[in-house]
Each structure stands twice: as C-alpha cells, then as structure tokens.
PDB file of C-alpha atoms in Angstrom:
ATOM      1  CA  ASN A1145    -183.928  36.105  57.141  1.00 74.00           C
ATOM      2  CA  ALA A1146    -187.074  37.656  55.713  1.00 83.00           C
ATOM      3  CA  GLY A1147    -186.587  35.691  52.472  1.00 94.00           C
ATOM      4  CA  VAL A1148    -188.394  37.273  49.501  1.00 97.00           C
ATOM      5  CA  THR A1149    -190.529  40.307  50.251  1.00 97.00           C
ATOM      6  CA  GLN A1150    -192.941  42.042  47.878  1.00 98.00           C
ATOM      7  CA  THR A1151    -194.739  45.365  48.060  1.00 97.00           C
ATOM      8  CA  PRO A1152    -197.499  46.345  47.802  1.00 97.00           C
ATOM      9  CA  LYS A1153    -199.724  43.448  48.824  1.00 97.00           C
ATOM     10  CA  PHE A1154    -202.672  44.772  46.837  1.00 97.00           C
ATOM     11  CA  ARG A1155    -203.232  47.581  44.377  1.00 97.00           C
ATOM     12  CA  ILE A1156    -206.028  48.895  42.183  1.00 97.00           C
ATOM     13  CA  LEU A1157    -204.943  50.701  39.027  1.00 97.00           C
ATOM     14  CA  LYS A1158    -206.898  52.554  36.402  1.00 97.00           C
ATOM     15  CA  ILE A1159    -206.338  51.702  32.746  1.00 97.00           C
ATOM     16  CA  GLY A1160    -203.279  53.555  31.441  1.00 96.00           C
ATOM     17  CA  GLN A1161    -201.693  54.169  34.838  1.00 97.00           C
ATOM     18  CA  SER A1162    -198.187  53.006  35.683  1.00 96.00           C
ATOM     19  CA  MET A1163    -196.741  51.335  38.729  1.00 97.00           C
ATOM     20  CA  THR A1164    -193.725  49.456  40.014  1.00 98.00           C
ATOM     21  CA  LEU A1165    -193.980  46.199  41.906  1.00 98.00           C
ATOM     22  CA  GLN A1166    -191.126  45.887  44.346  1.00 98.00           C
ATOM     23  CA  CYS A1167    -189.243  42.675  45.144  1.00 98.00           C
ATOM     24  CA  THR A1168    -186.353  42.263  47.569  1.00 98.00           C
ATOM     25  CA  GLN A1169    -184.498  39.158  48.738  1.00 97.00           C
ATOM     26  CA  ASP A1170    -181.998  38.907  51.570  1.00 96.00           C
ATOM     27  CA  MET A1171    -180.498  35.505  50.732  1.00 95.00           C
ATOM     28  CA  ASN A1172    -177.783  36.846  48.408  1.00 94.00           C
ATOM     29  CA  HIS A1173    -179.324  34.885  45.537  1.00 94.00           C
ATOM     30  CA  ASN A1174    -178.053  35.431  42.011  1.00 93.00           C
ATOM     31  CA  TYR A1175    -181.198  34.441  40.127  1.00 94.00           C
ATOM     32  CA  MET A1176    -184.508  36.261  40.413  1.00 96.00           C
ATOM     33  CA  TYR A1177    -187.803  35.768  38.592  1.00 96.00           C
ATOM     34  CA  TRP A1178    -191.172  37.402  38.083  1.00 98.00           C
ATOM     35  CA  TYR A1179    -194.246  35.242  37.486  1.00 97.00           C
ATOM     36  CA  ARG A1180    -197.910  36.046  37.083  1.00 98.00           C
ATOM     37  CA  GLN A1181    -200.692  33.726  38.164  1.00 97.00           C
ATOM     38  CA  ASP A1182    -204.142  33.946  36.648  1.00 94.00           C
ATOM     39  CA  PRO A1183    -207.023  31.848  38.040  1.00 83.00           C
ATOM     40  CA  GLY A1184    -206.747  28.243  36.889  1.00 77.00           C
ATOM     41  CA  MET A1185    -203.720  29.020  34.715  1.00 82.00           C
ATOM     42  CA  GLY A1186    -200.710  28.186  36.861  1.00 88.00           C
ATOM     43  CA  LEU A1187    -197.733  30.556  36.912  1.00 95.00           C
ATOM     44  CA  LYS A1188    -196.182  32.066  33.814  1.00 95.00           C
ATOM     45  CA  LEU A1189    -192.689  33.562  33.693  1.00 95.00           C
ATOM     46  CA  ILE A1190    -192.576  37.260  32.807  1.00 97.00           C
ATOM     47  CA  TYR A1191    -188.879  38.166  33.200  1.00 97.00           C
ATOM     48  CA  TYR A1192    -185.858  36.755  34.929  1.00 95.00           C
ATOM     49  CA  SER A1193    -182.381  37.888  35.938  1.00 95.00           C
ATOM     50  CA  VAL A1194    -179.190  35.910  36.511  1.00 93.00           C
ATOM     51  CA  GLY A1195    -177.345  38.734  38.227  1.00 93.00           C
ATOM     52  CA  ALA A1196    -177.139  42.491  38.660  1.00 94.00           C
ATOM     53  CA  GLY A1197    -177.356  44.187  35.277  1.00 94.00           C
ATOM     54  CA  ILE A1198    -178.535  41.054  33.440  1.00 95.00           C
ATOM     55  CA  THR A1199    -182.188  40.481  32.594  1.00 96.00           C
ATOM     56  CA  ASP A1200    -184.064  38.511  29.957  1.00 95.00           C
ATOM     57  CA  LYS A1201    -187.614  37.895  28.792  1.00 95.00           C
ATOM     58  CA  GLY A1202    -189.711  34.973  29.865  1.00 93.00           C
ATOM     59  CA  GLU A1203    -192.881  33.595  28.329  1.00 92.00           C
ATOM     60  CA  VAL A1204    -195.170  36.660  28.745  1.00 95.00           C
ATOM     61  CA  PRO A1205    -193.032  39.861  28.825  1.00 97.00           C
ATOM     62  CA  ASN A1206    -195.276  42.207  26.819  1.00 96.00           C
ATOM     63  CA  GLY A1207    -196.409  45.241  28.802  1.00 96.00           C
ATOM     64  CA  TYR A1208    -193.704  44.858  31.472  1.00 97.00           C
ATOM     65  CA  ASN A1209    -190.167  46.043  32.086  1.00 97.00           C
ATOM     66  CA  VAL A1210    -187.554  45.104  34.653  1.00 97.00           C
ATOM     67  CA  SER A1211    -184.202  46.273  35.902  1.00 95.00           C
ATOM     68  CA  ARG A1212    -181.659  44.749  38.284  1.00 97.00           C
ATOM     69  CA  SER A1213    -179.174  47.258  39.637  1.00 96.00           C
ATOM     70  CA  THR A1214    -178.413  45.324  42.845  1.00 96.00           C
ATOM     71  CA  THR A1215    -178.339  41.665  43.871  1.00 96.00           C
ATOM     72  CA  GLU A1216    -181.175  42.226  46.341  1.00 97.00           C
ATOM     73  CA  ASP A1217    -183.779  44.093  44.275  1.00 98.00           C
ATOM     74  CA  PHE A1218    -185.699  43.175  41.144  1.00 98.00           C
ATOM     75  CA  PRO A1219    -188.553  45.637  40.467  1.00 98.00           C
ATOM     76  CA  LEU A1220    -191.219  44.992  37.833  1.00 98.00           C
ATOM     77  CA  ARG A1221    -192.600  48.003  35.985  1.00 98.00           C
ATOM     78  CA  LEU A1222    -196.021  48.263  34.333  1.00 96.00           C
ATOM     79  CA  GLU A1223    -196.064  51.300  32.040  1.00 89.00           C
ATOM     80  CA  LEU A1224    -199.620  51.436  30.679  1.00 94.00           C
ATOM     81  CA  ALA A1225    -201.853  49.210  32.757  1.00 96.00           C
ATOM     82  CA  ALA A1226    -204.461  47.157  30.902  1.00 96.00           C
ATOM     83  CA  PRO A1227    -207.273  44.949  32.262  1.00 96.00           C
ATOM     84  CA  SER A1228    -205.389  41.911  30.923  1.00 96.00           C
ATOM     85  CA  GLN A1229    -202.712  42.618  33.534  1.00 97.00           C
ATOM     86  CA  THR A1230    -205.113  41.933  36.372  1.00 97.00           C
ATOM     87  CA  SER A1231    -203.382  39.058  38.100  1.00 97.00           C
ATOM     88  CA  VAL A1232    -201.364  37.965  41.112  1.00 97.00           C
ATOM     89  CA  TYR A1233    -197.655  38.641  40.678  1.00 98.00           C
ATOM     90  CA  PHE A1234    -195.006  36.541  42.385  1.00 98.00           C
ATOM     91  CA  CYS A1235    -191.329  37.247  42.666  1.00 98.00           C
ATOM     92  CA  ALA A1236    -188.939  34.356  43.298  1.00 97.00           C
ATOM     93  CA  SER A1237    -185.226  33.872  43.805  1.00 96.00           C
ATOM     94  CA  SER A1238    -182.721  31.032  43.750  1.00 93.00           C
ATOM     95  CA  ALA A1239    -179.030  30.720  44.455  1.00 90.00           C
ATOM     96  CA  GLY A1240    -178.286  29.837  40.835  1.00 78.00           C
ATOM     97  CA  SER A1241    -175.031  28.150  41.760  1.00 69.00           C
ATOM     98  CA  GLY A1242    -175.891  24.547  40.846  1.00 69.00           C
ATOM     99  CA  VAL A1243    -177.740  22.468  38.328  1.00 71.00           C
ATOM    100  CA  PHE A1244    -180.886  22.522  40.426  1.00 78.00           C
ATOM    101  CA  GLU A1245    -181.744  25.178  42.970  1.00 82.00           C
ATOM    102  CA  THR A1246    -184.937  25.687  44.943  1.00 90.00           C
ATOM    103  CA  GLN A1247    -186.877  28.785  43.984  1.00 93.00           C
ATOM    104  CA  TYR A1248    -188.198  30.728  46.959  1.00 95.00           C
ATOM    105  CA  PHE A1249    -191.337  32.740  46.348  1.00 97.00           C
ATOM    106  CA  GLY A1250    -192.584  35.951  47.874  1.00 97.00           C
ATOM    107  CA  PRO A1251    -196.145  36.381  49.195  1.00 97.00           C
ATOM    108  CA  GLY A1252    -197.386  37.983  45.981  1.00 97.00           C
ATOM    109  CA  THR A1253    -198.923  41.272  44.872  1.00 98.00           C
ATOM    110  CA  ARG A1254    -202.571  41.281  43.830  1.00 97.00           C
ATOM    111  CA  LEU A1255    -203.210  43.763  41.047  1.00 97.00           C
ATOM    112  CA  LEU A1256    -206.612  44.829  39.770  1.00 97.00           C
ATOM    113  CA  VAL A1257    -206.785  47.030  36.667  1.00 97.00           C
ATOM    114  CA  LEU A1258    -210.125  48.755  36.096  1.00 95.00           C
TER     115      LEU A1258
ATOM    116  CA  GLN B 591    -200.371  21.763  23.262  1.00 64.00           C
ATOM    117  CA  LYS B 592    -199.368  23.125  26.662  1.00 72.00           C
ATOM    118  CA  GLU B 593    -195.920  22.068  27.796  1.00 86.00           C
ATOM    119  CA  VAL B 594    -197.249  20.936  31.175  1.00 90.00           C
ATOM    120  CA  GLU B 595    -200.829  19.742  31.616  1.00 90.00           C
ATOM    121  CA  GLN B 596    -202.482  19.277  34.992  1.00 92.00           C
ATOM    122  CA  ASP B 597    -206.069  18.515  35.877  1.00 84.00           C
ATOM    123  CA  PRO B 598    -207.242  21.571  37.864  1.00 80.00           C
ATOM    124  CA  GLY B 599    -209.806  19.593  39.842  1.00 83.00           C
ATOM    125  CA  PRO B 600    -211.068  20.608  42.311  1.00 92.00           C
ATOM    126  CA  LEU B 601    -210.453  17.433  44.271  1.00 95.00           C
ATOM    127  CA  SER B 602    -212.238  16.809  47.573  1.00 97.00           C
ATOM    128  CA  VAL B 603    -211.356  13.809  49.747  1.00 97.00           C
ATOM    129  CA  PRO B 604    -212.036  12.677  53.333  1.00 97.00           C
ATOM    130  CA  GLU B 605    -209.309  12.793  55.936  1.00 98.00           C
ATOM    131  CA  GLY B 606    -207.097   9.717  55.769  1.00 97.00           C
ATOM    132  CA  ALA B 607    -207.592   9.111  52.052  1.00 97.00           C
ATOM    133  CA  ILE B 608    -204.776   8.495  49.595  1.00 97.00           C
ATOM    134  CA  VAL B 609    -204.563  11.344  47.102  1.00 97.00           C
ATOM    135  CA  SER B 610    -203.120  11.032  43.606  1.00 96.00           C
ATOM    136  CA  LEU B 611    -202.196  14.154  41.650  1.00 96.00           C
ATOM    137  CA  ASN B 612    -200.941  13.927  38.093  1.00 95.00           C
ATOM    138  CA  CYS B 613    -199.308  15.923  35.324  1.00 94.00           C
ATOM    139  CA  THR B 614    -198.098  15.263  31.817  1.00 93.00           C
ATOM    140  CA  TYR B 615    -195.404  17.157  29.981  1.00 90.00           C
ATOM    141  CA  SER B 616    -194.357  17.401  26.357  1.00 88.00           C
ATOM    142  CA  ASN B 617    -190.837  18.881  26.385  1.00 83.00           C
ATOM    143  CA  SER B 618    -188.171  16.171  26.421  1.00 81.00           C
ATOM    144  CA  ALA B 619    -185.580  18.756  27.571  1.00 79.00           C
ATOM    145  CA  PHE B 620    -187.137  18.883  31.026  1.00 79.00           C
ATOM    146  CA  GLN B 621    -184.804  17.298  33.559  1.00 80.00           C
ATOM    147  CA  TYR B 622    -186.088  18.219  37.006  1.00 87.00           C
ATOM    148  CA  PHE B 623    -189.653  17.748  38.115  1.00 90.00           C
ATOM    149  CA  MET B 624    -191.100  19.534  41.081  1.00 93.00           C
ATOM    150  CA  TRP B 625    -194.230  19.748  43.156  1.00 96.00           C
ATOM    151  CA  TYR B 626    -195.041  23.067  44.760  1.00 96.00           C
ATOM    152  CA  ARG B 627    -197.728  23.548  47.397  1.00 97.00           C
ATOM    153  CA  GLN B 628    -199.589  26.842  47.567  1.00 96.00           C
ATOM    154  CA  TYR B 629    -201.877  27.728  50.453  1.00 96.00           C
ATOM    155  CA  SER B 630    -204.628  30.237  49.838  1.00 93.00           C
ATOM    156  CA  ARG B 631    -203.302  33.770  49.283  1.00 92.00           C
ATOM    157  CA  LYS B 632    -199.685  32.665  49.773  1.00 94.00           C
ATOM    158  CA  GLY B 633    -196.718  32.109  47.493  1.00 95.00           C
ATOM    159  CA  PRO B 634    -195.846  28.592  46.281  1.00 96.00           C
ATOM    160  CA  GLU B 635    -193.337  26.595  48.310  1.00 96.00           C
ATOM    161  CA  LEU B 636    -191.314  23.647  47.088  1.00 95.00           C
ATOM    162  CA  LEU B 637    -192.649  20.347  48.384  1.00 96.00           C
ATOM    163  CA  MET B 638    -190.519  17.821  46.514  1.00 93.00           C
ATOM    164  CA  TYR B 639    -188.376  17.453  43.441  1.00 90.00           C
ATOM    165  CA  THR B 640    -187.078  14.511  41.442  1.00 89.00           C
ATOM    166  CA  TYR B 641    -184.528  14.046  38.745  1.00 84.00           C
ATOM    167  CA  SER B 642    -185.006  11.421  36.069  1.00 77.00           C
ATOM    168  CA  SER B 643    -187.446   8.549  36.312  1.00 80.00           C
ATOM    169  CA  GLY B 644    -188.297   6.776  39.541  1.00 84.00           C
ATOM    170  CA  ASN B 645    -189.814   7.396  42.949  1.00 89.00           C
ATOM    171  CA  LYS B 646    -188.866   9.714  45.777  1.00 92.00           C
ATOM    172  CA  GLU B 647    -190.464   9.504  49.190  1.00 94.00           C
ATOM    173  CA  ASP B 648    -190.660  12.110  51.953  1.00 94.00           C
ATOM    174  CA  GLY B 649    -192.877  11.197  54.861  1.00 96.00           C
ATOM    175  CA  ARG B 650    -196.455  10.934  53.625  1.00 97.00           C
ATOM    176  CA  PHE B 651    -195.528  12.238  50.169  1.00 97.00           C
ATOM    177  CA  THR B 652    -194.225  10.249  47.208  1.00 96.00           C
ATOM    178  CA  ALA B 653    -193.229  11.806  43.890  1.00 95.00           C
ATOM    179  CA  GLN B 654    -193.044   9.615  40.831  1.00 94.00           C
ATOM    180  CA  VAL B 655    -191.682  10.362  37.360  1.00 92.00           C
ATOM    181  CA  ASP B 656    -192.001   8.215  34.252  1.00 90.00           C
ATOM    182  CA  LYS B 657    -189.932   9.909  31.542  1.00 86.00           C
ATOM    183  CA  SER B 658    -190.857   7.315  28.923  1.00 88.00           C
ATOM    184  CA  SER B 659    -194.513   8.370  29.104  1.00 90.00           C
ATOM    185  CA  LYS B 660    -193.773  11.957  30.270  1.00 90.00           C
ATOM    186  CA  TYR B 661    -195.956  11.480  33.340  1.00 92.00           C
ATOM    187  CA  ILE B 662    -195.472  12.987  36.812  1.00 93.00           C
ATOM    188  CA  SER B 663    -197.393  11.978  39.930  1.00 95.00           C
ATOM    189  CA  LEU B 664    -197.630  13.015  43.560  1.00 96.00           C
ATOM    190  CA  PHE B 665    -199.190  10.672  46.109  1.00 97.00           C
ATOM    191  CA  ILE B 666    -200.271  11.813  49.553  1.00 97.00           C
ATOM    192  CA  ARG B 667    -200.919   9.087  52.122  1.00 98.00           C
ATOM    193  CA  ASP B 668    -203.118   9.554  55.186  1.00 98.00           C
ATOM    194  CA  SER B 669    -204.207  12.973  53.927  1.00 98.00           C
ATOM    195  CA  GLN B 670    -204.867  15.654  56.556  1.00 98.00           C
ATOM    196  CA  PRO B 671    -206.996  18.820  56.488  1.00 97.00           C
ATOM    197  CA  SER B 672    -203.708  20.755  56.632  1.00 97.00           C
ATOM    198  CA  ASP B 673    -202.896  19.299  53.176  1.00 98.00           C
ATOM    199  CA  SER B 674    -205.729  21.392  51.702  1.00 97.00           C
ATOM    200  CA  ALA B 675    -203.994  23.638  49.171  1.00 97.00           C
ATOM    201  CA  THR B 676    -203.282  24.038  45.480  1.00 96.00           C
ATOM    202  CA  TYR B 677    -200.617  21.646  44.203  1.00 97.00           C
ATOM    203  CA  LEU B 678    -198.587  22.767  41.219  1.00 96.00           C
ATOM    204  CA  CYS B 679    -196.341  20.528  39.189  1.00 95.00           C
ATOM    205  CA  ALA B 680    -193.411  22.237  37.542  1.00 93.00           C
ATOM    206  CA  ASP B 681    -190.664  21.220  35.186  1.00 89.00           C
ATOM    207  CA  GLN B 682    -187.222  22.719  34.783  1.00 84.00           C
ATOM    208  CA  GLY B 683    -185.132  22.534  31.652  1.00 72.00           C
ATOM    209  CA  THR B 684    -181.477  23.403  31.383  1.00 66.00           C
ATOM    210  CA  SER B 685    -181.701  27.167  31.068  1.00 75.00           C
ATOM    211  CA  TYR B 686    -181.233  29.361  34.159  1.00 79.00           C
ATOM    212  CA  GLY B 687    -183.650  27.455  36.345  1.00 81.00           C
ATOM    213  CA  LYS B 688    -186.699  28.651  34.464  1.00 86.00           C
ATOM    214  CA  LEU B 689    -189.791  26.731  35.518  1.00 89.00           C
ATOM    215  CA  THR B 690    -192.816  25.705  33.472  1.00 90.00           C
ATOM    216  CA  PHE B 691    -195.862  25.178  35.665  1.00 93.00           C
ATOM    217  CA  GLY B 692    -199.010  23.182  35.281  1.00 94.00           C
ATOM    218  CA  GLN B 693    -202.360  24.809  35.984  1.00 93.00           C
ATOM    219  CA  GLY B 694    -202.467  23.561  39.589  1.00 94.00           C
ATOM    220  CA  THR B 695    -204.916  21.175  41.299  1.00 95.00           C
ATOM    221  CA  ILE B 696    -207.055  22.490  44.150  1.00 94.00           C
ATOM    222  CA  LEU B 697    -207.221  19.874  46.914  1.00 96.00           C
ATOM    223  CA  THR B 698    -209.571  19.937  49.884  1.00 97.00           C
ATOM    224  CA  VAL B 699    -209.270  17.350  52.646  1.00 98.00           C
ATOM    225  CA  HIS B 700    -212.345  17.433  54.858  1.00 97.00           C
ATOM    226  CA  PRO B 701    -212.406  16.071  58.426  1.00 95.00           C
TER     227      PRO B 701
END
C-alpha cells in the first residue's frame, strides 16, 4: 500500500495562474480531505468528500474547487493563484465507516505563489 | 476565540526529560481528541487519541483530557532526540470526521 500520495511535491506559480494538486489513496477510503498549513497556524480544512460525487466546503474554501469522480482521487483546483495561497497543502483520507477513524495524511505539496 | 488553542513554543528539552504539551478547546461538541506528530517536511501522523475525559497511555506517551475545563495534554516520558517534531492537537466533532487543529508545538530534544 502506498497510502496517500500527492503530486507535485513543490510548485512555483505566478499570480493569476491555475493548477491542480493531485491526491490519490489506495486504501479504498470513503472520506477524503484537503487541508492547508501555514507557518505557526496549524492545519485548516479547505474541502472534504464523503464519497464519489459528494463534496462540501470546509473552513477556508475560497479560491479553491474540488471534484471526486472516483473513490481513489480527490484533486484540488486553484483557478486564479494569489500570494495568500502560498502554503503547504495536505490531502488526507479515512475509512469513514465508524464513529472515529484515523485520518492518514499524504506527504504534502508546497506551493509558492509569486 | 480560536476553537483550539496551543502554545506554539518552540520547546527545547534535554534527552530524558519529561515533556508536557497542552491545548485548550472551546467547542463542547468535540468528542474525540487527538495528538498528531509531524516530522519536518512530512505529513502529520496520528500518535494517540482519546474519547471523553481521562488518561490513555501508550509506551512513553500519555494523553489526558479534562472535558470539564476543556483541557488536553500530552506527556512524553524519557524524551528522545527522535521525538523532535511538531506536535499538533486536534479535536473531532460529530460531522464527517472533520478535524480542528491547534497551531502545533515545535519540540526539540537535544542529546
């Protein structure tokens, strides 16, 4: 099992450019999440999904979009990159079958918007 | 007021010391309380979780929750240099496993 994989590892974007952060899990998990982590700020939830075709906003969704067409993949789209989106982005997944389930995190994507 | 507050440190201790990490939370709906460990340039990984008030022990680690005062603690005994990492407390409510994280405490254990 590779667990949760994310690509790319690092990216520099210019203001106004677009990009998609890829996330794939091979654990057949129902729930998937996108978080961003700014220095000294912990992780904040951007979007989450409880299954293919079902997504919902988290705490900081502005400037991002998601889709979930398969159980395995949960891409995060930035349409018009802004310096405020400079951050480290983590994707996570959990089985979602019980009251409490461990969330497994990917290695992260570092994004710099200049 | 942030839902989960954590002192970011940094905290530097000698090898063998007992480390105490703490968080407070404000949302009474939180039911599960977790500690994640994050090594530099890696994703967080679950270290321990507790449900309701009380203590939970796992080797050198003890997690403690006091729901009456909304206080969460993690104790590390006989700390090792390999414990050097950022420790994040997190709380989970009832909705789809969504987590609310504290800011994280940077811990360095020096030999």
